[in-house]
PDB file of C-alpha atoms in Angstrom:
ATOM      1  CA  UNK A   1     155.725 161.319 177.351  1.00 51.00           C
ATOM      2  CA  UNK A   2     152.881 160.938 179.464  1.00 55.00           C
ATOM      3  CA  UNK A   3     151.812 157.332 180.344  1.00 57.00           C
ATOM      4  CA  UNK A   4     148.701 155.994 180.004  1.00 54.00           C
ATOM      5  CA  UNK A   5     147.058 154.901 182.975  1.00 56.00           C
ATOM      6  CA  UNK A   6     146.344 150.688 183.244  1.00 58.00           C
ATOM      7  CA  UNK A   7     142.518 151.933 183.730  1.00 61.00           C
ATOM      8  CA  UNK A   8     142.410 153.761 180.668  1.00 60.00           C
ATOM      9  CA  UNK A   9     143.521 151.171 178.339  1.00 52.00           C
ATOM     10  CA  UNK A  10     141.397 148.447 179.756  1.00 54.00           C
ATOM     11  CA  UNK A  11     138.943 151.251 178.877  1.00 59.00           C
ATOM     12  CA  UNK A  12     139.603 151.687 175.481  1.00 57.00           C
ATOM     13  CA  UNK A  13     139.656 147.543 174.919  1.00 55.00           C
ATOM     14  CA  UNK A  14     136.151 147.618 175.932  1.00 53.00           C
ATOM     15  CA  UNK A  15     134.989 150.592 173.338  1.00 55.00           C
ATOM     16  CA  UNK A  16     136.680 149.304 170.374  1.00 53.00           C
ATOM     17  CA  UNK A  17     134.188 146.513 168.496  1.00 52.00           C
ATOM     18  CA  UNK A  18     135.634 143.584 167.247  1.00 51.00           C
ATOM     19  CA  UNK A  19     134.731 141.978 163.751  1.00 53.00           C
ATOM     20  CA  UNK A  20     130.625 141.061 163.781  1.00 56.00           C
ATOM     21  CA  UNK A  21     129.640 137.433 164.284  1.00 63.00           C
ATOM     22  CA  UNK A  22     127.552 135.838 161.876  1.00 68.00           C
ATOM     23  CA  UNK A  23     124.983 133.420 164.036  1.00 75.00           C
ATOM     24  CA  UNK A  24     123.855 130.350 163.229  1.00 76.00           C
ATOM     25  CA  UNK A  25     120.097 131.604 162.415  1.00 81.00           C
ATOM     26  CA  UNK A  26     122.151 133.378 159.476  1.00 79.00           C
ATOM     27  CA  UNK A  27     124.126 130.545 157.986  1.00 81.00           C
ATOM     28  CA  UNK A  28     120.861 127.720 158.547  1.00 84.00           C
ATOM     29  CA  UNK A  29     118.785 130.516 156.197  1.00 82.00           C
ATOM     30  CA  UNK A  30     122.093 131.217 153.391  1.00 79.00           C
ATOM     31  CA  UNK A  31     122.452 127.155 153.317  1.00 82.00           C
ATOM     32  CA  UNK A  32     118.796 126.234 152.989  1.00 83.00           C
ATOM     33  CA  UNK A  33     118.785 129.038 149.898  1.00 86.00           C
ATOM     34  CA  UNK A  34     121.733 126.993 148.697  1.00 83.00           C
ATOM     35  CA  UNK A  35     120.092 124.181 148.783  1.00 82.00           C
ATOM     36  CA  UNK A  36     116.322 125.646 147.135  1.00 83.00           C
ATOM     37  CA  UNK A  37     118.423 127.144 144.417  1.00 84.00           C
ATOM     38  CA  UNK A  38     120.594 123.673 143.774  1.00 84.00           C
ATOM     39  CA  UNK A  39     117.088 121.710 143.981  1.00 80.00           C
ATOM     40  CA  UNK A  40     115.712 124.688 141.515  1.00 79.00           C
ATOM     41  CA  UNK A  41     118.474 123.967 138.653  1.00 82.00           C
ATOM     42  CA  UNK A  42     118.053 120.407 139.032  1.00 80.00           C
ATOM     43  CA  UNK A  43     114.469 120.001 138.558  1.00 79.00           C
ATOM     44  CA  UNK A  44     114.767 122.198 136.048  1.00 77.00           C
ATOM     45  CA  UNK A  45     117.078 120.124 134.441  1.00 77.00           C
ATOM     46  CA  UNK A  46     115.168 117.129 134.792  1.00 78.00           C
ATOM     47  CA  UNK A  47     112.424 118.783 132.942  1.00 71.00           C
ATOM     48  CA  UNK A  48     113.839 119.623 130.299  1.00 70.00           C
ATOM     49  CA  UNK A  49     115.505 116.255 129.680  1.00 70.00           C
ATOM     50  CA  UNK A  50     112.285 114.902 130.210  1.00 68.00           C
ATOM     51  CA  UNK A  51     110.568 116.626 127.720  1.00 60.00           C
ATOM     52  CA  UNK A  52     113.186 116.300 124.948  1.00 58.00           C
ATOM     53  CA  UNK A  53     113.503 113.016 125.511  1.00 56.00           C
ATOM     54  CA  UNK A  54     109.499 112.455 124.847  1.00 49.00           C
ATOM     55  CA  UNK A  55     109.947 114.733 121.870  1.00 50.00           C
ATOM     56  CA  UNK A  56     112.554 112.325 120.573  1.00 46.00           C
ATOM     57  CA  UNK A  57     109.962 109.341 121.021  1.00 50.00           C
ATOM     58  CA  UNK A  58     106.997 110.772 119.542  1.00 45.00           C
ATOM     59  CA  UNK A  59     109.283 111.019 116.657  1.00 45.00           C
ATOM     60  CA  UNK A  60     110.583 107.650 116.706  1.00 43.00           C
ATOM     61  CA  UNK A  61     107.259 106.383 117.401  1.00 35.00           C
ATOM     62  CA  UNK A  62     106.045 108.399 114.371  1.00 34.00           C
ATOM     63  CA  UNK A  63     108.479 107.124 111.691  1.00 35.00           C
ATOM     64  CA  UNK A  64     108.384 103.559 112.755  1.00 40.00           C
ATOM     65  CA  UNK A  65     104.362 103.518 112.596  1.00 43.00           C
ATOM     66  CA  UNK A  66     104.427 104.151 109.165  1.00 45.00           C
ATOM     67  CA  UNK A  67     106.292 101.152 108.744  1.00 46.00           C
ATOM     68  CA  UNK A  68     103.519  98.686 110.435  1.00 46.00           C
ATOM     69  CA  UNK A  69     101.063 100.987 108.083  1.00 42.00           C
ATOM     70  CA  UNK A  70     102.823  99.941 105.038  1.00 44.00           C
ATOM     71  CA  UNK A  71     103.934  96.704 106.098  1.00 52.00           C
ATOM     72  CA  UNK A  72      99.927  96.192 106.509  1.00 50.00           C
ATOM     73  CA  UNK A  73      98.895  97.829 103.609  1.00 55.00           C
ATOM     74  CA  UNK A  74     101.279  95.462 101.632  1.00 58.00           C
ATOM     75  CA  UNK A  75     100.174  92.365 103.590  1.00 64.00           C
ATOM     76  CA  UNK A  76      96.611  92.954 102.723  1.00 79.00           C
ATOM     77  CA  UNK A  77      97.434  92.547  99.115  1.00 85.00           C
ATOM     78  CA  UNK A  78      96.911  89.125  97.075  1.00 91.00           C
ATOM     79  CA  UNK A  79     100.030  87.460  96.883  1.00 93.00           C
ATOM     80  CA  UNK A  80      99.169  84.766  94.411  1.00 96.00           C
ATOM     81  CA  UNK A  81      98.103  84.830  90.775  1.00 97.00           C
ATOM     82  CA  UNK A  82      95.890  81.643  89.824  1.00 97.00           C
ATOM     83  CA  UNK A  83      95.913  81.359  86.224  1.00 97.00           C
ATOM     84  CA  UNK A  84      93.329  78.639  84.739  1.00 97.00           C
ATOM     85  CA  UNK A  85      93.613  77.445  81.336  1.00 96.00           C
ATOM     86  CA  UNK A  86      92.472  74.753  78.837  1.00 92.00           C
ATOM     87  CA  UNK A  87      95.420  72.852  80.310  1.00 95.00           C
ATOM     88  CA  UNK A  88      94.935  73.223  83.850  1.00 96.00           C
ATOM     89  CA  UNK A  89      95.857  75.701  86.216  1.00 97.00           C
ATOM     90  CA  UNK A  90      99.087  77.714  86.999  1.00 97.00           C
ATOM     91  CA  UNK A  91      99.906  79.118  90.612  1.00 97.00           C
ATOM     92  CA  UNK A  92     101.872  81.989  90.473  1.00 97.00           C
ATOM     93  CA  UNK A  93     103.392  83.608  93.595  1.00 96.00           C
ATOM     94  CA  UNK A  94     103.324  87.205  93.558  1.00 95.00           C
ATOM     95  CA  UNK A  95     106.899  89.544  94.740  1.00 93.00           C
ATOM     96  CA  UNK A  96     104.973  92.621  95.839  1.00 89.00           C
ATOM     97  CA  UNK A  97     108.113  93.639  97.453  1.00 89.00           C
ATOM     98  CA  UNK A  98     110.838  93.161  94.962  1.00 85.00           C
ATOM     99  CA  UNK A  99     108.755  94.652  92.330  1.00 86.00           C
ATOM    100  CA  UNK A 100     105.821  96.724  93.661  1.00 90.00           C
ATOM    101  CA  UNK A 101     104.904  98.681  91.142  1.00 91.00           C
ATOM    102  CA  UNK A 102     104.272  96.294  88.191  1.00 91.00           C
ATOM    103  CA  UNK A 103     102.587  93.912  91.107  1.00 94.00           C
ATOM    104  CA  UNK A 104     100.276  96.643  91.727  1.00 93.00           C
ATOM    105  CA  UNK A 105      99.440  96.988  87.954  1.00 92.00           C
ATOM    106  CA  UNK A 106      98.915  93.288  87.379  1.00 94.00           C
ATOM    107  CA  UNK A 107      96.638  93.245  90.025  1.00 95.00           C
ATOM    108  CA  UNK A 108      94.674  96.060  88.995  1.00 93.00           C
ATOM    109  CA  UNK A 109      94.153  94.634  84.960  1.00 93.00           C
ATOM    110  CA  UNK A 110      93.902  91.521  87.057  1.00 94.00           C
ATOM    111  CA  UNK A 111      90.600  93.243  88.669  1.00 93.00           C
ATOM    112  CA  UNK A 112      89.310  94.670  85.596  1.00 92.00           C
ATOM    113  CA  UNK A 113      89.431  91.437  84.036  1.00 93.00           C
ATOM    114  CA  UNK A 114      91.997  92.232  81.224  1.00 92.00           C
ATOM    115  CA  UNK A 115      93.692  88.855  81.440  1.00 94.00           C
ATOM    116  CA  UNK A 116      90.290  86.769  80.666  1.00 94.00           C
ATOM    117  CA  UNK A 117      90.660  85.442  77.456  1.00 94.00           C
ATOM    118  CA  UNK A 118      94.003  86.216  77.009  1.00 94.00           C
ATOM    119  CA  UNK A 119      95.918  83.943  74.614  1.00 94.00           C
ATOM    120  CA  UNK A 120      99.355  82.206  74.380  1.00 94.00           C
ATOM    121  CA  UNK A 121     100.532  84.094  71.557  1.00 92.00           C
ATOM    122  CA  UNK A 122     104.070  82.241  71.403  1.00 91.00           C
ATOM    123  CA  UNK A 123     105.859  79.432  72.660  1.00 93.00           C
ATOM    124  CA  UNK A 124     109.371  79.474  72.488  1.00 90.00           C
ATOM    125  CA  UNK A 125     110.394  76.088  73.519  1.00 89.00           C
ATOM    126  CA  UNK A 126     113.397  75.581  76.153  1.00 87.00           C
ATOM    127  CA  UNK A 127     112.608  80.027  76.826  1.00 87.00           C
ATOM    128  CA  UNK A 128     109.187  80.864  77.952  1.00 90.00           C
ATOM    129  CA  UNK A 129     105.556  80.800  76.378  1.00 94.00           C
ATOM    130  CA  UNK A 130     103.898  84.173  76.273  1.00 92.00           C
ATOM    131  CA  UNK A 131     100.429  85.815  76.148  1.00 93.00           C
ATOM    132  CA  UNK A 132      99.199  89.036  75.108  1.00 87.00           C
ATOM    133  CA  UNK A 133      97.058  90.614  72.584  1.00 76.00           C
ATOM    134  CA  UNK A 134      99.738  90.963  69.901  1.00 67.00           C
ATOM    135  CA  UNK A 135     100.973  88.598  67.527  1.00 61.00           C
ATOM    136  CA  UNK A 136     104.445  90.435  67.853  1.00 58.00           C
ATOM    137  CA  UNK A 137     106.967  88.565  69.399  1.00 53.00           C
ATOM    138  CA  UNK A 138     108.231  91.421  71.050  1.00 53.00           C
ATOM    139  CA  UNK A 139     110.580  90.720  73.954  1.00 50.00           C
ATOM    140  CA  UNK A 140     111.098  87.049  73.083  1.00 53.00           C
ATOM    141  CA  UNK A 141     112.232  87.922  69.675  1.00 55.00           C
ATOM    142  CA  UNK A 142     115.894  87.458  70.205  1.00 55.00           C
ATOM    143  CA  UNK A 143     114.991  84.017  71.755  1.00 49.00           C
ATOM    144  CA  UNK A 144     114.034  82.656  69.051  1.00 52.00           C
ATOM    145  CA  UNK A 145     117.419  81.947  67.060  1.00 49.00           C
ATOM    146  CA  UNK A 146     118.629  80.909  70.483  1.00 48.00           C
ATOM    147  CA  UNK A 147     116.336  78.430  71.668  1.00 47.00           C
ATOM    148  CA  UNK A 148     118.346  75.823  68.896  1.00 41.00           C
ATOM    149  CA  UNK A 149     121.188  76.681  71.342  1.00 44.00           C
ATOM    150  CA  UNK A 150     120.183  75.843  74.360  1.00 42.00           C
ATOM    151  CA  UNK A 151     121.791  72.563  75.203  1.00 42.00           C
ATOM    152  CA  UNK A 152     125.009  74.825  74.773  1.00 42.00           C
ATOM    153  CA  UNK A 153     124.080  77.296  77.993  1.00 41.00           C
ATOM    154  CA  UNK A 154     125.009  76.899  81.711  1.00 41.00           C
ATOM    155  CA  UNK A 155     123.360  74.997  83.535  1.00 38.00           C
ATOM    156  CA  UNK A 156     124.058  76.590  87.031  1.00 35.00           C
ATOM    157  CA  UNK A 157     122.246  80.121  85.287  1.00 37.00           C
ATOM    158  CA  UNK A 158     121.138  82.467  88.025  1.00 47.00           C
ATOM    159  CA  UNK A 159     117.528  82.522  86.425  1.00 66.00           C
ATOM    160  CA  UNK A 160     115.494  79.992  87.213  1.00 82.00           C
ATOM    161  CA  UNK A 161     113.036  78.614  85.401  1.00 91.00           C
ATOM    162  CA  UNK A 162     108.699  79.082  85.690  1.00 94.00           C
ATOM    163  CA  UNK A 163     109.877  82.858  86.626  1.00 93.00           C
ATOM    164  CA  UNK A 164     106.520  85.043  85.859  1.00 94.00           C
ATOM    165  CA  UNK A 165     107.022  88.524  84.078  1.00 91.00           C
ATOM    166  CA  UNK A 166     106.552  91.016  82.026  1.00 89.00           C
ATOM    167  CA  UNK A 167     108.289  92.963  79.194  1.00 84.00           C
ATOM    168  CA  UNK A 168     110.319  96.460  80.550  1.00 80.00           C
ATOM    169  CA  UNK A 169     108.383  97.952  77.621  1.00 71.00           C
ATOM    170  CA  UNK A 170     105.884 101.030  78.517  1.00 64.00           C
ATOM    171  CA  UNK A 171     102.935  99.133  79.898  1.00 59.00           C
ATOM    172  CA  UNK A 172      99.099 100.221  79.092  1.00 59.00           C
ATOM    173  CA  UNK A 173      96.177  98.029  79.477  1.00 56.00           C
ATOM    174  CA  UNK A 174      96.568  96.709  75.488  1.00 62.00           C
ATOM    175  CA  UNK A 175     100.379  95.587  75.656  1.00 71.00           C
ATOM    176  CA  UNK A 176     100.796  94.105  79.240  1.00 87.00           C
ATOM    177  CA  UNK A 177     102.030  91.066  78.080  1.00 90.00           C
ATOM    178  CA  UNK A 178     102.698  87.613  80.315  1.00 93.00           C
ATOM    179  CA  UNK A 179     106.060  85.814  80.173  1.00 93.00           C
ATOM    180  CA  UNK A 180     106.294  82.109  82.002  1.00 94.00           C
ATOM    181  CA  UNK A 181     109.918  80.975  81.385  1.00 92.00           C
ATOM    182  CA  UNK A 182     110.530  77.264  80.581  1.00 92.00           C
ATOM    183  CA  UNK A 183     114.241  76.974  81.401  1.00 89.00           C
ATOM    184  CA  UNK A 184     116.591  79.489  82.972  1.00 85.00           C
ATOM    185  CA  UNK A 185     117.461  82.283  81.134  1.00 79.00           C
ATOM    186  CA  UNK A 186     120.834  84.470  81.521  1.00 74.00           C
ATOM    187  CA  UNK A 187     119.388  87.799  79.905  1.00 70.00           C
ATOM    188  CA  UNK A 188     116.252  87.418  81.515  1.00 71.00           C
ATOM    189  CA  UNK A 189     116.805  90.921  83.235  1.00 72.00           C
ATOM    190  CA  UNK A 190     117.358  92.146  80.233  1.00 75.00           C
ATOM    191  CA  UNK A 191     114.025  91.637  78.718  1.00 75.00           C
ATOM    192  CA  UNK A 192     111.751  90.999  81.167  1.00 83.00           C
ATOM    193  CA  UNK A 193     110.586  92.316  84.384  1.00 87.00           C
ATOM    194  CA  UNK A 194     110.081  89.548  86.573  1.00 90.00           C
ATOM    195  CA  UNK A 195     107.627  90.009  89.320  1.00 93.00           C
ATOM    196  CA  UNK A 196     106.641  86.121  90.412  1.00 94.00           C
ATOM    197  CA  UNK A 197     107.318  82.886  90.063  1.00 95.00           C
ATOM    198  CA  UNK A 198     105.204  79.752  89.563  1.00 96.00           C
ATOM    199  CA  UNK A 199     104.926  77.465  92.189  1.00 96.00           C
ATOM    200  CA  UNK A 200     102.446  74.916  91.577  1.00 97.00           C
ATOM    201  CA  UNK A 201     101.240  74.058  87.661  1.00 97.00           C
ATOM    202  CA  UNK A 202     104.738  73.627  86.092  1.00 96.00           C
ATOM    203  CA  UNK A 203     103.412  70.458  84.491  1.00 97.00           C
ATOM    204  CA  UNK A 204     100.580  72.726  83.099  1.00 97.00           C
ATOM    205  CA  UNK A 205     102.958  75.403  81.761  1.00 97.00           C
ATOM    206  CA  UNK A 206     105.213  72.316  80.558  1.00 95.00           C
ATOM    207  CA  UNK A 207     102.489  70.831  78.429  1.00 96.00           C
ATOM    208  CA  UNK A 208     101.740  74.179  76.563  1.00 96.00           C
ATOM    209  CA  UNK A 209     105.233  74.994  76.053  1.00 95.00           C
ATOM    210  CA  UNK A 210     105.001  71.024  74.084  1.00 95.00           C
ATOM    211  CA  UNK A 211     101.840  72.088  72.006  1.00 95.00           C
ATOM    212  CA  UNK A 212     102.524  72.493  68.200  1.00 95.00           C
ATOM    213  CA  UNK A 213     103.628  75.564  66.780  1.00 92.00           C
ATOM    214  CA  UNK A 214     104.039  76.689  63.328  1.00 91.00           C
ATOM    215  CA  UNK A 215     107.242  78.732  62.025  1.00 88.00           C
ATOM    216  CA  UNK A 216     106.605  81.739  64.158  1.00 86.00           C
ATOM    217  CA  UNK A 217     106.160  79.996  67.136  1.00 90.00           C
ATOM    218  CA  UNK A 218     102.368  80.558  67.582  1.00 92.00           C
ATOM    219  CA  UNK A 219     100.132  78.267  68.800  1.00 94.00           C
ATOM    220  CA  UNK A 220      98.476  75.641  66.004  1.00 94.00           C
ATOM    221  CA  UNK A 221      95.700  75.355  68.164  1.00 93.00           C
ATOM    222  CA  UNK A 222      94.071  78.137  70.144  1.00 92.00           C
ATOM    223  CA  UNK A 223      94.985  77.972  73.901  1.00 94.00           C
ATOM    224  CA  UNK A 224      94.495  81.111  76.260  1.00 94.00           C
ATOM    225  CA  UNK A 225      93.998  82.037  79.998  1.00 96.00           C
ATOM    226  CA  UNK A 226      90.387  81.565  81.082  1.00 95.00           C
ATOM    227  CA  UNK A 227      90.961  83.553  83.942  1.00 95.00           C
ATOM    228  CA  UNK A 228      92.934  84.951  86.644  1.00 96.00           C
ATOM    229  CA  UNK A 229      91.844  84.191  90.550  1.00 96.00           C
ATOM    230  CA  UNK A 230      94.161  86.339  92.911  1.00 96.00           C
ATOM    231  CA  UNK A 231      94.048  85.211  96.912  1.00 94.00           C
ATOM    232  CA  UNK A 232      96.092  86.432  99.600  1.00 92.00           C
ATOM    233  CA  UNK A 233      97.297  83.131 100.600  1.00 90.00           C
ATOM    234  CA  UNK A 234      97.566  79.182  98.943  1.00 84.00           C
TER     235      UNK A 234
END
């Protein structure tokens, strides 16, 4: 076998190439790409946060404006009922958000003057007096057998007395009738839909609930609501 001559290999060292070398030029431009693309996603991501999370106001901020809208709208309303008689007047404080609805339509006859002239059609002593444009008794009917009975009710009732309502009947402008209770009542929510309650003039409704009254409870002696003054504060 024929050796190889010490020249020769040191030769073929030098011609064989060893693996390439990658210079720092290389891996200064690979990391600052790293670093653009990292700074890429994360601005991206940013944005997009951003913008749902301003999506997700405006909505919030949408919904709860219509609150202060309503909230206003409701504040702007009377909220007392001034009802002057022969007797004197009646203060009446208005629950335009327990009962909205039949607040809103009280106001309204209130406007159109429906209530003028009104009379107290019954008084139902120890119940309530009413007044409306019918001689029928209506929702105070069943109160009349047990006004003799009242000495015999609770006295810790959960309906107090001077509540204002109206009947739960279909209301129109001819039978919205007025309902001032004298004493609590336990089936008030049964008849009547309460939507105030007086708070100065009990002594008025207290003398006409002590006027005289013939066998169906009406009135001997004409006595009626003059008018009706609504303000938005007492």
């Amino acid at each position: 076998m024929a050796r190889i001559k010490p020249q020769a290999l040191l030769q073929q060292s030098k011609n064989k190439k060893g693996p390439a070398r990658i210079s720092v030029t290389t891996i200064i431009m690979y990391s600052l790409i790293v670093v653009l693309t990292m700074f890429f996603l994360y601005a991206t991501y940013r944005h997009w946060s951003q913008r749902s999370s301003i999506q997700i106001e405006n909505r919030q901020s949408v919904v709860e404006g219509d609150n202060p809208f309503m909230d206003s709208k409701k504040s702007d309303l009377p909220g007392y009922a001034i009802l002057d008689t022969a007797k004197g007047s009646i203060t009446v404080e208005l629950f335009k958000d327990s009962s909205p609805e039949v607040v809103d339509q009280f106001l309204d006859l209130c406007q159109r003057g429906n209530f003028n002239g009104m009379l107290f059609r019954h008084v139902i002593k120890h119940y309530v007096i009413q007044a409306g444009d019918s001689d029928k008794l209506g929702a105070a009917e069943d109160w009349t057998l047990k006004g003799k009975h009242y000495n015999q009710l609770d006295t810790s009732l959960k309906h107090e007395a001077f509540m204002f309502g109206t009947s739960k009947a279909k209301h129109d402008n001819r039978v919205f009738e007025l309902f001032i209770t004298t004493a609590p009542i336990p089936d008030l929510n049964e008849k009547l839909i309460a939507f105030g309650k007086v708070v100065k003039g009990e002594d008025v409704v207290q003398e006409i609930e002590e006027v005289d009254i013939d066998e169906h409870y009406r009135p001997k002696s004409s006595i009626g609501i003059r008018r009706v003054t609504l303000k938005q504060s007492i």
